[in-house]
Amino acid sequence: MLHCIKHGLYCLKYRRNYTKQITSSISFILFRWHQRIHLHIFIIVLFIASLISYHKPFALLYNIKYIRPETLSIIPIRNDLIKKQKQEQQQAYEWLDNLWKNSKYYSNIISNQTDQSRFYDFIQLKNNKSSLSSYTLFHKPKQILLNNHTDISDHIIISILYSQQDTDRREGKFYVGQVLYQLLKNYHSRFIITLCENGNVNNKIPDDIELIRRLVPVFIINTSDSDQIIDMYEREKQAHLQCILANFQSFPDISYVLLLQDDAQPIGDDFYLRFLSLIDYRIKQQWPLNGYRQQPAFLKIYHPRWLINYLHPSVYTIVQLIATSLLLTFVFFACFNLLQIIKQGNDNNANNSINNITFVNRLISTNLNRIYFIYYFLLITLVLILLNHSNVSWTWRSLHPSFYAIYPAPSCCLPGVVYFRQTYIQIIDYLDSVKCHNGYAIDTAFDDLPKRIPLQTYLVEPNLIHHIGLYSRLRHTYINPYLLD
């Protein structure tokens, strides 16, 4: 019995001593160790980065908090956003209505001679339709413009694909009006804007649709008989296919078509200038129109920001993370060493140049500095991961189109896609050869495209458009508002 008590007291004393040693070690590291400044920097920087990551949209901790299955707390947030979008759509409708009623003040968009959009001037109604073509132009160009031979080879088409159903601005679903408003309000003369209306039916046409049909050329697609049952995913694919065909065939001199979904809104009033810079100084340089390099299948100008992060890593994002961390660590050490050299020079003016050379060699060669380099490299890497790829990379890439990144497109989503005249026939043939269904939508079919035909698909960063669609017509439901970007 006495032996057990002594053993218990010994164990208790040992534990106390062990705890005391740990406490003493921690106290020494935090408050008395001469190198403790590095640990303090690590803790403070990581704490600040975590706070920013928690509150900054699309940062790592923000995504973990909000990009998840919906809860009841999201409903009021979504309702507030729907209310805001209703106001924006009403504003867009009123502006478009004013454009039509006072078209004489918008002669760059509406012709005073024909009371039609000037975009009709460039349509060529030749018998160049293929066997796959099943679209119609809603309004024909006026006869007075048939002999127009204006050179539009440097023009670019922007076509908005929308559905006639579920577009009422009073329900907050008139996204096509928001997009068209943004494009026409800031209109640039090198662009031709068209619409592709998917699912034309004989029901009563909403006044929203009646209005936008008057403003720009409209191609009616998917006009098959209502008795014929088509899977909604296949119908979406057919709409995409016909819209590409309609624009390239109706404007045979055009080299590029930007196909936008109706809920893909251009970012900023300078969208046209940035997009032109992308075309003229990046795409034409990388894939010349008459060059030896084959143009790609397409170039996406949007990818969901919540998918461009380190929870969904890609080779590109990992390589850029490492490269950015190395660069920032090198810059930090270069500045630190420069300060040390200056300090050393002030302390010892004699034989200054010799001392500086010796000091630099010592800074570079010591094992301690190598350890510190790795230490701060890891710290900077952790900070970049917390802030997330788009918040770091897109900040400086947005400064000028020459900084834009173009790399193989990851999977998912087609709100904004640039198609090329050189390769669009191959895209059409490919789409015609595949059958879409639930679980194999058009974006999944496009993921398989490089495996089936010798064409590559690309993505440009940063995004040039917003995804503003809260309501999914394909799924007939509202989505998580935190997914919108």
Coordinates of C-alpha atoms in Angstrom, one line a residue:
M1 CA 0.0 0.0 0.0
L2 CA 2.8 2.4 1.0
H3 CA 4.6 1.5 -2.2
C4 CA 1.6 2.4 -4.3
I5 CA 1.3 5.8 -2.6
K6 CA 5.0 6.5 -3.1
H7 CA 4.7 5.5 -6.8
G8 CA 1.6 7.8 -7.2
L9 CA 3.4 10.7 -5.6
Y10 CA 6.4 10.1 -7.9
C11 CA 4.2 10.0 -11.0
L12 CA 2.4 13.2 -9.9
K13 CA 5.7 15.0 -9.2
Y14 CA 7.0 13.8 -12.6
R15 CA 4.0 15.1 -14.4
R16 CA 4.3 18.4 -12.6
N17 CA 8.0 18.7 -13.6
Y18 CA 7.1 17.7 -17.2
T19 CA 4.3 20.3 -17.4
K20 CA 6.7 22.9 -15.8
Q21 CA 9.4 22.1 -18.4
I22 CA 6.9 22.5 -21.3
T23 CA 5.6 25.8 -19.8
S24 CA 9.1 27.0 -19.3
S25 CA 10.1 26.0 -22.9
I26 CA 7.1 27.8 -24.3
S27 CA 7.8 30.9 -22.1
F28 CA 11.4 30.9 -23.3
I29 CA 10.4 30.6 -27.0
L30 CA 7.8 33.3 -26.8
F31 CA 9.4 35.8 -24.4
R32 CA 13.2 35.2 -23.9
W33 CA 14.5 33.4 -27.1
H34 CA 16.6 35.9 -29.1
Q35 CA 15.0 34.6 -32.3
R36 CA 11.4 34.9 -31.0
I37 CA 10.6 37.8 -33.4
H38 CA 10.2 35.3 -36.2
L39 CA 7.7 33.3 -34.3
H40 CA 5.8 36.4 -33.4
I41 CA 5.7 37.4 -37.0
F42 CA 4.4 34.0 -38.0
I43 CA 1.6 34.1 -35.4
I44 CA 0.5 37.7 -36.1
V45 CA 0.6 37.4 -39.9
L46 CA -1.3 34.1 -39.9
F47 CA -3.9 35.5 -37.5
I48 CA -4.4 38.6 -39.7
A49 CA -4.6 36.5 -42.9
S50 CA -7.2 34.2 -41.2
L51 CA -9.4 37.2 -40.3
I52 CA -9.2 38.5 -43.9
S53 CA -9.8 35.0 -45.3
Y54 CA -12.9 34.6 -43.1
H55 CA -14.5 37.9 -44.3
K56 CA -13.2 38.3 -47.8
P57 CA -15.5 36.8 -50.5
F58 CA -14.1 33.7 -52.1
A59 CA -11.2 33.4 -49.7
L60 CA -10.6 30.0 -48.3
L61 CA -12.3 30.3 -44.9
Y62 CA -15.1 32.3 -46.5
N63 CA -15.8 29.5 -49.0
I64 CA -15.7 26.9 -46.3
K65 CA -18.3 29.0 -44.3
Y66 CA -20.7 29.8 -47.1
I67 CA -20.2 27.5 -50.1
R68 CA -22.1 24.6 -48.6
P69 CA -25.6 23.1 -48.6
E70 CA -28.2 25.8 -48.0
T71 CA -29.7 26.5 -44.6
L72 CA -32.7 28.6 -43.6
S73 CA -30.5 31.5 -42.8
I74 CA -29.7 31.9 -46.5
I75 CA -33.4 32.5 -47.5
P76 CA -33.5 36.2 -46.3
I77 CA -30.2 36.9 -48.0
R78 CA -31.5 35.4 -51.3
N79 CA -34.7 37.4 -51.0
D80 CA -32.8 40.6 -50.5
L81 CA -30.7 39.8 -53.6
I82 CA -33.9 39.0 -55.6
K83 CA -35.4 42.4 -54.5
K84 CA -32.2 44.2 -55.7
Q85 CA -32.2 42.4 -59.0
K86 CA -35.9 43.3 -59.6
Q87 CA -34.9 46.9 -59.2
E88 CA -32.0 46.6 -61.6
Q89 CA -34.1 44.7 -64.1
Q90 CA -36.8 47.4 -63.9
Q91 CA -34.2 50.0 -64.5
A92 CA -32.8 48.1 -67.5
Y93 CA -36.3 47.7 -68.9
E94 CA -37.0 51.4 -68.6
W95 CA -33.7 52.3 -70.3
L96 CA -34.2 49.9 -73.2
D97 CA -37.8 51.1 -73.6
N98 CA -36.5 54.7 -73.7
L99 CA -33.9 53.7 -76.3
W100 CA -36.7 52.3 -78.5
K101 CA -39.1 55.2 -78.0
N102 CA -36.4 57.9 -78.5
S103 CA -34.3 56.0 -81.0
K104 CA -33.4 59.3 -82.9
Y105 CA -31.0 60.0 -80.0
Y106 CA -29.3 56.6 -80.4
S107 CA -28.5 56.7 -84.1
N108 CA -25.4 54.6 -83.4
I109 CA -27.7 51.7 -82.5
I110 CA -31.0 52.3 -84.2
S111 CA -31.1 53.6 -87.8
N112 CA -33.3 56.7 -88.3
Q113 CA -34.0 55.5 -91.9
T114 CA -35.3 52.1 -91.3
D115 CA -36.2 52.1 -87.6
Q116 CA -34.2 48.9 -87.2
S117 CA -31.1 48.1 -85.4
R118 CA -27.9 49.0 -87.3
F119 CA -26.7 45.5 -86.7
Y120 CA -29.1 44.4 -89.5
D121 CA -26.8 46.3 -91.9
F122 CA -24.2 43.6 -91.7
I123 CA -26.4 40.5 -92.0
Q124 CA -25.9 38.6 -95.3
L125 CA -28.9 36.5 -96.2
K126 CA -27.2 34.1 -98.5
N127 CA -28.1 30.5 -99.0
N128 CA -25.2 29.3 -96.9
K129 CA -27.1 27.2 -94.4
S130 CA -25.9 23.7 -93.6
S131 CA -28.0 20.6 -93.2
L132 CA -27.8 21.1 -89.4
S133 CA -29.2 24.7 -89.5
S134 CA -32.7 25.0 -88.0
Y135 CA -32.9 28.7 -87.0
T136 CA -34.8 31.7 -88.4
L137 CA -34.2 35.4 -88.3
F138 CA -37.2 36.9 -86.5
H139 CA -37.2 40.2 -88.4
K140 CA -35.7 40.5 -91.9
P141 CA -33.4 43.4 -92.8
K142 CA -35.1 46.3 -94.7
Q143 CA -34.5 46.2 -98.5
I144 CA -32.7 49.5 -98.5
L145 CA -29.7 47.9 -96.8
L146 CA -29.2 44.9 -99.0
N147 CA -26.4 46.4 -101.1
N148 CA -24.4 47.4 -98.1
H149 CA -20.8 46.1 -98.4
T150 CA -19.1 47.6 -95.4
D151 CA -16.0 45.7 -94.3
I152 CA -16.6 44.2 -90.9
S153 CA -13.8 41.7 -90.8
D154 CA -12.4 43.3 -87.6
H155 CA -15.9 43.3 -85.9
I156 CA -16.8 40.9 -83.1
I157 CA -20.2 39.4 -82.5
I158 CA -21.7 39.2 -79.0
S159 CA -24.7 36.9 -79.0
I160 CA -26.9 36.4 -75.9
L161 CA -28.6 33.0 -75.7
Y162 CA -31.9 33.2 -73.7
S163 CA -35.1 31.3 -73.1
Q164 CA -38.5 32.9 -73.7
Q165 CA -39.9 31.3 -70.6
D166 CA -39.2 32.6 -67.1
T167 CA -38.0 36.1 -68.1
D168 CA -40.5 38.3 -66.2
R169 CA -38.7 41.3 -64.6
R170 CA -41.5 41.4 -62.0
E171 CA -40.2 38.0 -60.7
G172 CA -36.6 39.1 -60.9
K173 CA -35.8 36.8 -63.9
F174 CA -35.2 39.3 -66.7
Y175 CA -31.5 38.7 -66.7
V176 CA -31.3 39.0 -70.5
G177 CA -32.5 42.6 -70.1
Q178 CA -29.7 43.4 -67.6
V179 CA -27.1 42.0 -69.9
L180 CA -28.5 43.7 -73.0
Y181 CA -28.7 47.0 -71.1
Q182 CA -25.1 46.8 -70.1
L183 CA -24.0 46.0 -73.7
L184 CA -26.0 48.8 -75.4
K185 CA -25.4 51.4 -72.7
N186 CA -21.7 51.2 -73.2
Y187 CA -21.8 50.2 -76.9
H188 CA -18.6 50.1 -78.9
S189 CA -18.6 50.4 -82.7
R190 CA -16.5 47.3 -83.3
F191 CA -19.2 45.0 -81.9
I192 CA -22.4 43.5 -83.4
I193 CA -25.0 42.4 -80.8
T194 CA -27.5 39.6 -81.5
L195 CA -29.9 37.5 -79.6
C196 CA -30.7 33.8 -79.8
E197 CA -34.1 32.9 -78.5
N198 CA -34.5 29.4 -77.3
G199 CA -37.9 27.7 -77.1
N200 CA -40.1 29.9 -79.3
V201 CA -43.7 29.0 -78.6
N202 CA -47.1 30.4 -79.6
N203 CA -48.1 31.5 -76.1
K204 CA -48.6 35.2 -75.3
I205 CA -45.2 37.0 -75.6
P206 CA -44.2 39.0 -72.5
D207 CA -43.7 42.7 -73.0
D208 CA -40.0 42.2 -71.9
I209 CA -39.4 39.9 -74.8
E210 CA -41.4 42.1 -77.3
L211 CA -39.1 45.0 -76.4
I212 CA -35.8 43.3 -76.8
R213 CA -36.9 41.7 -80.1
R214 CA -37.2 45.2 -81.5
L215 CA -33.7 46.4 -80.5
V216 CA -31.3 43.8 -82.0
P217 CA -31.4 40.9 -84.5
V218 CA -33.0 37.8 -83.0
F219 CA -32.5 34.3 -84.2
I220 CA -35.3 31.9 -83.2
I221 CA -33.8 28.5 -82.5
N222 CA -35.3 25.1 -81.3
T223 CA -38.5 25.7 -83.2
S224 CA -39.3 22.0 -83.5
D225 CA -42.9 20.8 -83.0
S226 CA -44.2 20.9 -79.5
D227 CA -45.3 17.2 -79.9
Q228 CA -41.7 16.1 -80.2
I229 CA -40.3 15.4 -76.8
I230 CA -36.7 16.5 -76.4
D231 CA -34.6 16.0 -73.2
M232 CA -34.0 19.5 -71.7
Y233 CA -30.2 18.9 -71.6
E234 CA -30.3 17.9 -75.3
R235 CA -32.4 20.9 -76.0
E236 CA -29.8 23.1 -74.3
K237 CA -27.1 21.6 -76.4
Q238 CA -29.1 22.1 -79.6
A239 CA -29.7 25.8 -78.6
H240 CA -25.9 26.3 -78.2
L241 CA -25.2 24.6 -81.6
Q242 CA -27.8 26.6 -83.5
C243 CA -26.8 29.9 -82.0
I244 CA -23.1 29.3 -83.1
L245 CA -24.3 28.4 -86.6
A246 CA -26.7 31.3 -86.9
N247 CA -24.1 33.9 -86.1
F248 CA -21.2 32.5 -88.2
Q249 CA -23.4 31.9 -91.2
S250 CA -25.3 35.2 -91.0
F251 CA -22.0 37.2 -90.7
P252 CA -19.6 35.3 -92.9
D253 CA -16.8 37.9 -92.5
I254 CA -16.7 37.7 -88.8
S255 CA -13.8 35.8 -87.1
Y256 CA -15.0 35.7 -83.5
V257 CA -18.3 35.1 -81.8
L258 CA -18.7 35.6 -78.0
L259 CA -21.7 33.6 -76.9
L260 CA -23.1 34.7 -73.6
Q261 CA -25.8 33.0 -71.5
D262 CA -28.6 35.4 -70.5
D263 CA -27.3 35.7 -67.0
A264 CA -23.7 36.5 -67.9
Q265 CA -23.2 40.2 -67.4
P266 CA -20.1 42.1 -68.6
I267 CA -17.9 43.4 -65.8
G268 CA -17.4 47.2 -65.7
D269 CA -18.1 50.0 -68.1
D270 CA -14.7 49.2 -69.8
F271 CA -15.6 45.7 -70.8
Y272 CA -15.4 46.4 -74.5
L273 CA -12.0 47.9 -74.3
R274 CA -10.6 45.0 -72.2
F275 CA -12.2 42.4 -74.4
L276 CA -10.8 44.1 -77.5
S277 CA -7.3 44.2 -75.9
L278 CA -7.7 40.5 -75.2
I279 CA -8.6 39.8 -78.8
D280 CA -6.1 42.1 -80.5
Y281 CA -3.1 41.7 -78.3
R282 CA -3.4 38.2 -76.9
I283 CA -5.6 36.0 -79.0
K284 CA -4.5 37.3 -82.4
Q285 CA -0.9 37.1 -81.3
Q286 CA -1.2 33.6 -79.9
W287 CA -3.4 32.2 -82.6
P288 CA -3.0 34.4 -85.8
L289 CA -5.9 34.3 -88.2
N290 CA -3.7 33.2 -91.1
G291 CA -0.9 31.7 -89.0
Y292 CA 0.5 28.2 -88.8
R293 CA -1.0 27.6 -85.3
Q294 CA -4.5 26.1 -85.3
Q295 CA -6.9 28.1 -83.3
P296 CA -8.5 26.4 -80.3
A297 CA -12.0 25.0 -80.0
F298 CA -13.0 27.9 -77.8
L299 CA -11.8 30.3 -75.1
K300 CA -13.9 30.7 -71.9
I301 CA -14.0 34.2 -70.3
Y302 CA -15.6 33.0 -67.1
H303 CA -15.1 30.3 -64.5
P304 CA -16.8 30.2 -61.0
R305 CA -14.5 31.8 -58.5
W306 CA -15.4 29.3 -55.8
L307 CA -14.0 26.6 -58.0
I308 CA -10.8 28.4 -58.7
N309 CA -9.3 27.8 -55.3
Y310 CA -7.0 25.4 -53.4
L311 CA -9.9 23.2 -52.3
H312 CA -10.2 22.4 -56.1
P313 CA -6.6 22.6 -57.1
S314 CA -5.3 22.4 -60.6
V315 CA -1.8 22.2 -62.0
Y316 CA -1.9 25.9 -63.0
T317 CA -3.0 27.2 -59.6
I318 CA -0.5 25.0 -57.7
V319 CA 2.4 26.1 -60.0
Q320 CA 1.4 29.8 -59.6
L321 CA 1.1 29.4 -55.9
I322 CA 4.7 28.0 -55.6
A323 CA 6.1 30.6 -58.0
T324 CA 4.4 33.5 -56.2
S325 CA 5.6 32.3 -52.8
L326 CA 9.1 31.9 -54.1
L327 CA 9.1 35.4 -55.6
L328 CA 7.7 37.1 -52.5
T329 CA 10.1 35.2 -50.3
F330 CA 13.0 36.3 -52.4
V331 CA 11.9 39.9 -52.5
F332 CA 11.4 39.8 -48.7
F333 CA 14.9 38.4 -48.1
A334 CA 16.5 40.8 -50.6
C335 CA 15.0 43.8 -48.8
F336 CA 16.0 42.3 -45.4
N337 CA 19.6 41.6 -46.6
L338 CA 19.8 45.1 -48.1
L339 CA 18.9 46.7 -44.7
Q340 CA 21.4 44.5 -43.0
I341 CA 24.1 45.6 -45.4
I342 CA 23.2 49.3 -44.9
K343 CA 23.3 48.8 -41.1
Q344 CA 26.6 47.0 -41.3
G345 CA 28.0 49.8 -43.4
N346 CA 26.9 52.4 -41.0
D347 CA 28.4 50.6 -38.1
N348 CA 31.7 50.0 -39.8
N349 CA 32.7 52.7 -42.4
A350 CA 36.2 51.4 -42.8
N351 CA 36.8 48.9 -45.6
N352 CA 33.1 49.3 -46.4
S353 CA 33.1 47.5 -49.8
I354 CA 35.1 44.5 -48.5
N355 CA 32.9 44.2 -45.5
N356 CA 29.8 44.3 -47.6
I357 CA 31.0 41.5 -49.9
T358 CA 31.8 39.4 -46.9
F359 CA 28.5 40.1 -45.3
V360 CA 26.5 39.3 -48.4
N361 CA 28.4 36.0 -48.8
R362 CA 27.7 35.2 -45.1
L363 CA 24.0 36.0 -45.5
I364 CA 23.6 33.8 -48.5
S365 CA 25.7 30.9 -47.4
T366 CA 24.7 30.3 -43.8
N367 CA 22.5 27.4 -42.9
L368 CA 20.5 29.7 -40.6
N369 CA 19.4 31.9 -43.5
R370 CA 18.4 28.9 -45.6
I371 CA 16.2 27.7 -42.7
Y372 CA 14.7 31.2 -42.5
F373 CA 14.1 31.3 -46.3
I374 CA 12.1 28.0 -46.0
Y375 CA 10.4 29.2 -42.9
Y376 CA 9.1 32.4 -44.6
F377 CA 8.4 30.6 -47.8
L378 CA 6.0 28.3 -45.9
L379 CA 4.5 31.3 -44.1
I380 CA 3.8 33.2 -47.3
T381 CA 2.4 30.0 -48.9
L382 CA 0.0 29.6 -46.0
V383 CA -1.1 33.3 -46.4
L384 CA -1.7 32.9 -50.1
I385 CA -3.7 29.7 -49.6
L386 CA -5.9 31.5 -47.0
L387 CA -6.5 34.5 -49.3
N388 CA -7.1 32.1 -52.2
H389 CA -6.0 32.2 -55.8
S390 CA -8.5 34.6 -57.4
N391 CA -8.1 37.2 -54.6
V392 CA -4.4 37.3 -55.1
S393 CA -3.7 36.6 -58.7
W394 CA -6.7 38.5 -60.2
T395 CA -5.8 41.6 -58.3
W396 CA -2.7 42.3 -60.4
R397 CA -3.9 40.5 -63.5
S398 CA -6.8 42.9 -63.7
L399 CA -4.5 45.9 -64.1
H400 CA -4.0 45.3 -67.9
P401 CA -5.0 42.6 -70.5
S402 CA -1.3 41.9 -71.1
F403 CA -1.2 40.3 -67.6
Y404 CA -4.2 38.0 -68.3
A405 CA -3.5 34.3 -68.0
I406 CA -4.6 31.9 -70.7
Y407 CA -4.4 28.2 -69.9
P408 CA -6.3 24.9 -70.6
A409 CA -9.9 25.2 -69.4
P410 CA -10.9 23.3 -66.3
S411 CA -14.3 21.5 -66.1
C412 CA -17.6 23.3 -65.7
C413 CA -19.7 26.1 -66.9
L414 CA -20.2 28.0 -70.2
P415 CA -21.7 31.5 -69.4
G416 CA -19.2 33.2 -71.7
V417 CA -17.4 31.5 -74.5
V418 CA -15.4 32.9 -77.5
Y419 CA -15.7 30.7 -80.7
F420 CA -13.4 30.9 -83.7
R421 CA -14.4 30.8 -87.4
Q422 CA -11.4 28.5 -88.2
T423 CA -12.7 25.8 -85.8
Y424 CA -16.4 26.3 -85.3
I425 CA -17.4 23.7 -87.9
Q426 CA -15.5 21.1 -86.0
I427 CA -17.4 22.2 -82.8
I428 CA -20.7 21.9 -84.6
D429 CA -20.0 18.5 -85.9
Y430 CA -18.8 17.4 -82.4
L431 CA -21.9 18.7 -80.7
D432 CA -24.1 17.0 -83.3
S433 CA -22.3 13.7 -82.7
V434 CA -23.0 13.6 -78.9
K435 CA -26.3 13.2 -77.0
C436 CA -26.8 15.2 -73.9
H437 CA -28.9 14.0 -70.9
N438 CA -29.1 14.3 -67.2
G439 CA -25.6 13.7 -65.9
Y440 CA -24.1 14.6 -69.3
A441 CA -24.9 18.2 -70.0
I442 CA -23.2 20.4 -72.6
D443 CA -20.4 21.5 -70.3
T444 CA -19.5 17.9 -69.6
A445 CA -19.6 17.1 -73.3
F446 CA -17.2 20.0 -73.9
D447 CA -14.9 18.5 -71.2
D448 CA -14.6 15.4 -73.4
L449 CA -14.0 17.4 -76.6
P450 CA -10.1 17.4 -76.5
K451 CA -10.2 13.6 -76.1
R452 CA -12.4 13.2 -79.2
I453 CA -11.0 15.8 -81.6
P454 CA -7.6 17.4 -81.9
L455 CA -8.6 20.8 -80.4
Q456 CA -7.8 22.3 -77.1
T457 CA -10.1 24.4 -74.9
Y458 CA -8.8 27.4 -72.9
L459 CA -9.8 29.7 -70.1
V460 CA -8.7 33.3 -69.5
E461 CA -8.2 34.8 -66.1
P462 CA -9.5 37.0 -64.6
N463 CA -13.2 36.7 -65.4
L464 CA -14.6 39.2 -67.8
I465 CA -18.2 38.6 -66.9
H466 CA -20.4 38.2 -63.8
H467 CA -22.8 35.3 -63.2
I468 CA -25.9 37.1 -62.0
G469 CA -28.5 34.3 -62.4
L470 CA -30.1 33.3 -59.1
Y471 CA -32.8 31.2 -60.8
S472 CA -31.8 28.1 -62.8
R473 CA -34.2 27.5 -65.6
L474 CA -32.7 24.1 -66.2
R475 CA -33.4 22.9 -62.7
H476 CA -36.3 25.2 -62.0
T477 CA -35.0 26.4 -58.7
Y478 CA -33.0 29.1 -57.0
I479 CA -29.3 28.6 -56.2
N480 CA -27.1 29.5 -53.3
P481 CA -26.6 33.3 -53.5
Y482 CA -23.0 33.0 -52.3
L483 CA -22.2 31.2 -55.6
L484 CA -22.8 34.3 -57.6
D485 CA -19.7 36.2 -58.7

